[in-house]
PDB file of C-alpha atoms in Angstrom:
ATOM      1  CA  PHE A   1     -59.425  50.310-140.414  1.00 82.00           C
ATOM      2  CA  SER A   2     -62.582  52.373-140.929  1.00 80.00           C
ATOM      3  CA  GLU A   3     -62.911  55.985-140.256  1.00 82.00           C
ATOM      4  CA  ASN A   4     -65.534  55.857-137.532  1.00 88.00           C
ATOM      5  CA  GLU A   5     -63.829  53.209-135.352  1.00 95.00           C
ATOM      6  CA  TYR A   6     -61.304  54.064-132.408  1.00 96.00           C
ATOM      7  CA  LEU A   7     -58.787  52.313-130.163  1.00 95.00           C
ATOM      8  CA  THR A   8     -59.476  53.760-126.731  1.00 97.00           C
ATOM      9  CA  MET A   9     -56.478  53.078-124.326  1.00 97.00           C
ATOM     10  CA  VAL A  10     -56.675  53.312-120.640  1.00 97.00           C
ATOM     11  CA  THR A  11     -53.505  53.232-118.303  1.00 97.00           C
ATOM     12  CA  LYS A  12     -53.232  52.054-114.612  1.00 97.00           C
ATOM     13  CA  GLN A  13     -52.887  55.775-113.556  1.00 97.00           C
ATOM     14  CA  GLY A  14     -56.160  56.583-115.068  1.00 97.00           C
ATOM     15  CA  VAL A  15     -55.172  58.093-118.376  1.00 97.00           C
ATOM     16  CA  ILE A  16     -57.519  57.522-121.223  1.00 97.00           C
ATOM     17  CA  LYS A  17     -56.531  58.223-125.147  1.00 97.00           C
ATOM     18  CA  ARG A  18     -58.536  57.741-128.093  1.00 96.00           C
ATOM     19  CA  THR A  19     -57.190  57.556-131.675  1.00 95.00           C
ATOM     20  CA  LEU A  20     -58.893  56.747-134.801  1.00 95.00           C
ATOM     21  CA  LEU A  21     -58.082  53.207-135.830  1.00 93.00           C
ATOM     22  CA  SER A  22     -57.184  54.258-139.286  1.00 92.00           C
ATOM     23  CA  GLU A  23     -54.134  55.748-137.894  1.00 91.00           C
ATOM     24  CA  TYR A  24     -52.732  52.230-137.710  1.00 89.00           C
ATOM     25  CA  ALA A  25     -53.746  51.209-141.260  1.00 87.00           C
ATOM     26  CA  TYR A  26     -50.180  51.459-142.735  1.00 84.00           C
ATOM     27  CA  HIS A  27     -47.451  49.034-141.493  1.00 80.00           C
ATOM     28  CA  ARG A  28     -44.126  50.279-140.206  1.00 80.00           C
ATOM     29  CA  LYS A  29     -41.413  47.817-139.944  1.00 86.00           C
ATOM     30  CA  GLY A  30     -40.469  49.047-136.342  1.00 86.00           C
ATOM     31  CA  GLY A  31     -43.854  49.423-135.147  1.00 88.00           C
ATOM     32  CA  LYS A  32     -45.781  52.541-134.359  1.00 88.00           C
ATOM     33  CA  ILE A  33     -46.126  54.715-131.297  1.00 88.00           C
ATOM     34  CA  ALA A  34     -49.550  54.360-129.912  1.00 90.00           C
ATOM     35  CA  LEU A  35     -49.233  56.344-126.580  1.00 92.00           C
ATOM     36  CA  ASN A  36     -46.668  58.238-124.795  1.00 92.00           C
ATOM     37  CA  LEU A  37     -46.778  57.019-121.103  1.00 93.00           C
ATOM     38  CA  ASP A  38     -45.811  58.898-117.714  1.00 93.00           C
ATOM     39  CA  GLU A  39     -42.936  57.557-116.032  1.00 94.00           C
ATOM     40  CA  GLY A  40     -44.218  54.645-113.818  1.00 93.00           C
ATOM     41  CA  ASP A  41     -47.383  54.229-115.676  1.00 95.00           C
ATOM     42  CA  GLU A  42     -48.417  51.147-117.865  1.00 96.00           C
ATOM     43  CA  LEU A  43     -51.099  50.624-120.580  1.00 96.00           C
ATOM     44  CA  LEU A  44     -53.668  48.365-119.260  1.00 95.00           C
ATOM     45  CA  HIS A  45     -56.568  48.040-121.735  1.00 94.00           C
ATOM     46  CA  VAL A  46     -57.205  48.715-125.257  1.00 96.00           C
ATOM     47  CA  LEU A  47     -60.903  49.012-126.303  1.00 96.00           C
ATOM     48  CA  ARG A  48     -62.240  49.112-129.913  1.00 95.00           C
ATOM     49  CA  THR A  49     -64.887  51.654-129.738  1.00 96.00           C
ATOM     50  CA  ASP A  50     -67.450  53.334-132.432  1.00 94.00           C
ATOM     51  CA  GLY A  51     -67.407  56.868-131.258  1.00 94.00           C
ATOM     52  CA  ASN A  52     -70.985  56.452-129.715  1.00 94.00           C
ATOM     53  CA  SER A  53     -69.813  53.937-126.765  1.00 95.00           C
ATOM     54  CA  ASP A  54     -69.669  54.619-123.153  1.00 97.00           C
ATOM     55  CA  VAL A  55     -66.659  53.506-120.928  1.00 97.00           C
ATOM     56  CA  LEU A  56     -66.489  52.403-117.325  1.00 97.00           C
ATOM     57  CA  LEU A  57     -63.569  52.150-115.551  1.00 97.00           C
ATOM     58  CA  ALA A  58     -62.983  50.484-111.951  1.00 97.00           C
ATOM     59  CA  THR A  59     -59.885  50.848-109.574  1.00 97.00           C
ATOM     60  CA  HIS A  60     -58.215  48.607-107.270  1.00 97.00           C
ATOM     61  CA  LYS A  61     -59.908  50.420-104.119  1.00 96.00           C
ATOM     62  CA  GLY A  62     -63.243  49.863-105.523  1.00 96.00           C
ATOM     63  CA  PHE A  63     -64.459  53.003-107.399  1.00 97.00           C
ATOM     64  CA  ALA A  64     -66.014  53.130-110.871  1.00 97.00           C
ATOM     65  CA  VAL A  65     -66.597  55.846-113.330  1.00 97.00           C
ATOM     66  CA  HIS A  66     -68.964  55.686-116.247  1.00 97.00           C
ATOM     67  CA  PHE A  67     -68.809  58.441-118.930  1.00 97.00           C
ATOM     68  CA  GLU A  68     -69.197  58.703-122.679  1.00 96.00           C
ATOM     69  CA  GLU A  69     -66.269  57.993-124.897  1.00 95.00           C
ATOM     70  CA  SER A  70     -66.617  61.135-126.787  1.00 95.00           C
ATOM     71  CA  ALA A  71     -65.644  62.936-123.485  1.00 95.00           C
ATOM     72  CA  ALA A  72     -62.217  61.951-124.295  1.00 94.00           C
ATOM     73  CA  ARG A  73     -61.474  63.938-127.583  1.00 94.00           C
ATOM     74  CA  THR A  74     -59.756  62.121-130.466  1.00 94.00           C
ATOM     75  CA  LEU A  75     -55.882  62.627-130.118  1.00 94.00           C
ATOM     76  CA  GLY A  76     -52.917  61.824-132.597  1.00 91.00           C
ATOM     77  CA  ARG A  77     -50.908  58.584-131.999  1.00 89.00           C
ATOM     78  CA  THR A  78     -47.998  60.226-130.128  1.00 87.00           C
ATOM     79  CA  ALA A  79     -50.146  62.060-127.678  1.00 91.00           C
ATOM     80  CA  ARG A  80     -50.317  61.404-123.936  1.00 92.00           C
ATOM     81  CA  GLY A  81     -53.894  61.391-123.334  1.00 94.00           C
ATOM     82  CA  VAL A  82     -56.322  62.933-120.509  1.00 96.00           C
ATOM     83  CA  LYS A  83     -57.415  62.004-117.175  1.00 96.00           C
ATOM     84  CA  ALA A  84     -60.253  59.352-117.108  1.00 96.00           C
ATOM     85  CA  ILE A  85     -60.671  59.337-113.388  1.00 96.00           C
ATOM     86  CA  ASN A  86     -59.250  61.052-110.142  1.00 96.00           C
ATOM     87  CA  LEU A  87     -57.392  58.422-108.395  1.00 96.00           C
ATOM     88  CA  SER A  88     -56.874  58.467-104.615  1.00 94.00           C
ATOM     89  CA  GLU A  89     -53.447  58.032-103.361  1.00 94.00           C
ATOM     90  CA  GLY A  90     -52.034  54.458-103.910  1.00 94.00           C
ATOM     91  CA  ASP A  91     -54.996  53.603-106.073  1.00 97.00           C
ATOM     92  CA  ILE A  92     -54.666  52.276-109.523  1.00 97.00           C
ATOM     93  CA  VAL A  93     -57.286  51.266-112.665  1.00 98.00           C
ATOM     94  CA  VAL A  94     -57.727  47.613-112.831  1.00 97.00           C
ATOM     95  CA  GLY A  95     -60.527  47.227-115.441  1.00 96.00           C
ATOM     96  CA  ALA A  96     -62.011  49.092-118.371  1.00 97.00           C
ATOM     97  CA  VAL A  97     -65.033  48.133-120.572  1.00 97.00           C
ATOM     98  CA  ALA A  98     -66.788  49.696-123.492  1.00 96.00           C
ATOM     99  CA  LEU A  99     -70.505  49.635-123.382  1.00 96.00           C
ATOM    100  CA  SER A 100     -73.069  50.552-126.006  1.00 93.00           C
ATOM    101  CA  LYS A 101     -75.987  52.754-124.884  1.00 88.00           C
ATOM    102  CA  ASP A 102     -78.695  50.063-124.977  1.00 89.00           C
ATOM    103  CA  ASP A 103     -76.389  47.379-123.264  1.00 91.00           C
ATOM    104  CA  GLU A 104     -78.361  44.860-121.218  1.00 93.00           C
ATOM    105  CA  ARG A 105     -75.426  42.961-119.983  1.00 95.00           C
ATOM    106  CA  GLN A 106     -73.869  43.284-116.512  1.00 97.00           C
ATOM    107  CA  ILE A 107     -70.524  44.304-114.949  1.00 97.00           C
ATOM    108  CA  LEU A 108     -68.774  41.571-113.262  1.00 98.00           C
ATOM    109  CA  PHE A 109     -66.667  42.540-110.477  1.00 97.00           C
ATOM    110  CA  ILE A 110     -64.040  40.047-108.847  1.00 97.00           C
ATOM    111  CA  SER A 111     -61.876  40.744-106.003  1.00 97.00           C
ATOM    112  CA  GLU A 112     -58.366  39.458-104.967  1.00 96.00           C
ATOM    113  CA  ASN A 113     -59.651  37.013-102.454  1.00 96.00           C
ATOM    114  CA  GLY A 114     -62.128  35.162-104.795  1.00 95.00           C
ATOM    115  CA  TYR A 115     -65.389  37.097-104.342  1.00 96.00           C
ATOM    116  CA  GLY A 116     -67.398  38.161-107.073  1.00 96.00           C
ATOM    117  CA  LYS A 117     -70.732  39.736-108.229  1.00 97.00           C
ATOM    118  CA  ARG A 118     -72.645  41.076-111.010  1.00 97.00           C
ATOM    119  CA  SER A 119     -74.101  44.588-111.239  1.00 97.00           C
ATOM    120  CA  ASN A 120     -76.600  46.165-113.645  1.00 96.00           C
ATOM    121  CA  ILE A 121     -75.035  48.807-115.669  1.00 96.00           C
ATOM    122  CA  SER A 122     -77.958  51.175-114.538  1.00 94.00           C
ATOM    123  CA  GLU A 123     -76.276  51.137-110.969  1.00 95.00           C
ATOM    124  CA  PHE A 124     -73.516  53.416-112.767  1.00 95.00           C
ATOM    125  CA  PRO A 125     -74.967  56.687-113.771  1.00 93.00           C
ATOM    126  CA  ILE A 126     -73.034  58.554-116.517  1.00 94.00           C
ATOM    127  CA  HIS A 127     -70.827  61.347-115.100  1.00 92.00           C
ATOM    128  CA  ASN A 128     -68.074  63.758-116.467  1.00 91.00           C
ATOM    129  CA  ARG A 129     -64.649  61.959-117.221  1.00 93.00           C
ATOM    130  CA  GLY A 130     -61.980  62.800-114.651  1.00 92.00           C
ATOM    131  CA  GLY A 131     -64.248  62.365-111.586  1.00 93.00           C
ATOM    132  CA  LYS A 132     -63.738  60.174-108.375  1.00 94.00           C
ATOM    133  CA  GLY A 133     -66.511  57.848-109.419  1.00 94.00           C
ATOM    134  CA  VAL A 134     -68.825  55.924-107.178  1.00 96.00           C
ATOM    135  CA  THR A 135     -68.284  52.849-104.956  1.00 96.00           C
ATOM    136  CA  CYS A 136     -68.369  49.591-106.735  1.00 96.00           C
ATOM    137  CA  HIS A 137     -66.467  47.357-104.097  1.00 95.00           C
ATOM    138  CA  LYS A 138     -65.965  47.685-100.546  1.00 93.00           C
ATOM    139  CA  ALA A 139     -62.633  46.363 -99.773  1.00 90.00           C
ATOM    140  CA  SER A 140     -61.887  44.554 -96.558  1.00 92.00           C
ATOM    141  CA  GLU A 141     -59.845  41.803 -94.986  1.00 92.00           C
ATOM    142  CA  LYS A 142     -61.921  39.023 -95.990  1.00 93.00           C
ATOM    143  CA  LEU A 143     -62.878  40.266 -99.731  1.00 94.00           C
ATOM    144  CA  GLY A 144     -59.549  41.895-100.666  1.00 94.00           C
ATOM    145  CA  GLN A 145     -59.291  44.679-103.120  1.00 96.00           C
ATOM    146  CA  LEU A 146     -60.816  44.601-106.633  1.00 97.00           C
ATOM    147  CA  CYS A 147     -58.748  42.888-109.076  1.00 96.00           C
ATOM    148  CA  GLY A 148     -60.677  43.064-112.407  1.00 96.00           C
ATOM    149  CA  ILE A 149     -64.012  43.749-114.318  1.00 97.00           C
ATOM    150  CA  ASP A 150     -65.763  42.659-117.346  1.00 97.00           C
ATOM    151  CA  VAL A 151     -69.117  43.148-119.306  1.00 97.00           C
ATOM    152  CA  VAL A 152     -70.901  39.846-119.272  1.00 97.00           C
ATOM    153  CA  SER A 153     -74.038  38.031-119.967  1.00 96.00           C
ATOM    154  CA  ASP A 154     -75.631  34.776-118.574  1.00 95.00           C
ATOM    155  CA  GLU A 155     -74.213  32.808-121.634  1.00 97.00           C
ATOM    156  CA  ASP A 156     -70.707  33.664-120.784  1.00 97.00           C
ATOM    157  CA  ASP A 157     -67.969  31.724-118.798  1.00 97.00           C
ATOM    158  CA  VAL A 158     -65.211  33.405-116.774  1.00 96.00           C
ATOM    159  CA  MET A 159     -61.641  32.205-116.063  1.00 96.00           C
ATOM    160  CA  LEU A 160     -59.996  33.289-112.961  1.00 96.00           C
ATOM    161  CA  ILE A 161     -56.159  33.222-112.687  1.00 96.00           C
ATOM    162  CA  THR A 162     -54.246  33.424-109.443  1.00 96.00           C
ATOM    163  CA  ASN A 163     -50.755  34.782-108.832  1.00 96.00           C
ATOM    164  CA  THR A 164     -49.479  30.904-108.391  1.00 95.00           C
ATOM    165  CA  GLY A 165     -50.877  30.147-111.756  1.00 94.00           C
ATOM    166  CA  MET A 166     -54.231  28.239-110.581  1.00 94.00           C
ATOM    167  CA  ILE A 167     -57.091  28.840-112.879  1.00 95.00           C
ATOM    168  CA  ILE A 168     -60.759  27.868-112.710  1.00 95.00           C
ATOM    169  CA  ARG A 169     -63.530  28.444-115.050  1.00 96.00           C
ATOM    170  CA  THR A 170     -67.104  29.050-114.005  1.00 96.00           C
ATOM    171  CA  ARG A 171     -70.357  30.061-115.613  1.00 96.00           C
ATOM    172  CA  VAL A 172     -71.232  33.738-115.223  1.00 97.00           C
ATOM    173  CA  SER A 173     -74.895  32.707-114.666  1.00 96.00           C
ATOM    174  CA  GLU A 174     -73.737  31.224-111.206  1.00 95.00           C
ATOM    175  CA  ILE A 175     -72.661  34.585-109.913  1.00 96.00           C
ATOM    176  CA  SER A 176     -75.493  36.535-108.396  1.00 94.00           C
ATOM    177  CA  VAL A 177     -76.544  39.979-109.696  1.00 96.00           C
ATOM    178  CA  TYR A 178     -76.159  42.396-106.577  1.00 96.00           C
ATOM    179  CA  SER A 179     -76.075  46.135-106.090  1.00 94.00           C
ATOM    180  CA  ARG A 180     -72.812  48.002-106.690  1.00 93.00           C
ATOM    181  CA  THR A 181     -72.247  48.169-102.892  1.00 91.00           C
ATOM    182  CA  ALA A 182     -72.723  44.551-102.100  1.00 93.00           C
ATOM    183  CA  ALA A 183     -70.086  42.280-100.943  1.00 91.00           C
ATOM    184  CA  GLY A 184     -70.969  39.425-103.570  1.00 92.00           C
ATOM    185  CA  VAL A 185     -70.330  35.880-103.233  1.00 94.00           C
ATOM    186  CA  ARG A 186     -67.307  33.389-103.153  1.00 95.00           C
ATOM    187  CA  VAL A 187     -66.517  32.439-106.703  1.00 95.00           C
ATOM    188  CA  MET A 188     -63.015  30.874-106.078  1.00 94.00           C
ATOM    189  CA  ARG A 189     -61.471  29.361-102.818  1.00 93.00           C
ATOM    190  CA  ILE A 190     -57.792  30.427-102.646  1.00 91.00           C
ATOM    191  CA  GLY A 191     -55.047  29.346-100.238  1.00 88.00           C
ATOM    192  CA  ASP A 192     -52.836  31.443 -98.067  1.00 87.00           C
ATOM    193  CA  ASP A 193     -50.521  34.054 -99.942  1.00 88.00           C
ATOM    194  CA  MET A 194     -52.879  33.481-103.092  1.00 93.00           C
ATOM    195  CA  LYS A 195     -54.639  36.336-104.745  1.00 96.00           C
ATOM    196  CA  ILE A 196     -56.464  36.460-107.951  1.00 96.00           C
ATOM    197  CA  VAL A 197     -54.790  38.592-110.416  1.00 94.00           C
ATOM    198  CA  SER A 198     -56.733  38.361-113.592  1.00 92.00           C
TER     199      SER A 198
END
């Protein structure tokens, strides 16, 4: 619980909140409030950051925004948070990752219909928090919408899980690196009425 580390929380409705990790140092029997959510919103990701990280978020409809974590000021435990991305109607955030300034890994994008790609972080220039972002996935009937992202390197494996409980594990190195607007490759074959959810 050091003084220079943070819990950076991201919700489905695109709210981000950064709180000092030290605020959680002391145990309370009933737990501690970490975030006040708007009605209908859900906590999606909690990232552990160091004050100098970047944050990249991606949405269901295929937009991504990349900004410095310091753009979200430090707030107390009971605060709501601030807007991380300007969502279009019906869109939600599906993934969030923390990146270091000299990160040489790639961002992995996976769609509901089993397609995936890796893209270099340099494809996503740093912008202000709260923008609409840039295209990271072009949804179509074949590809489906974006269901998740992660930050990966060649040595990693990834597990994909469907809404029916099917799981596959594959090497990240077998998923090609493409530009942020490319469709990607099939990573998992799914049946009718199946979607990758995680």
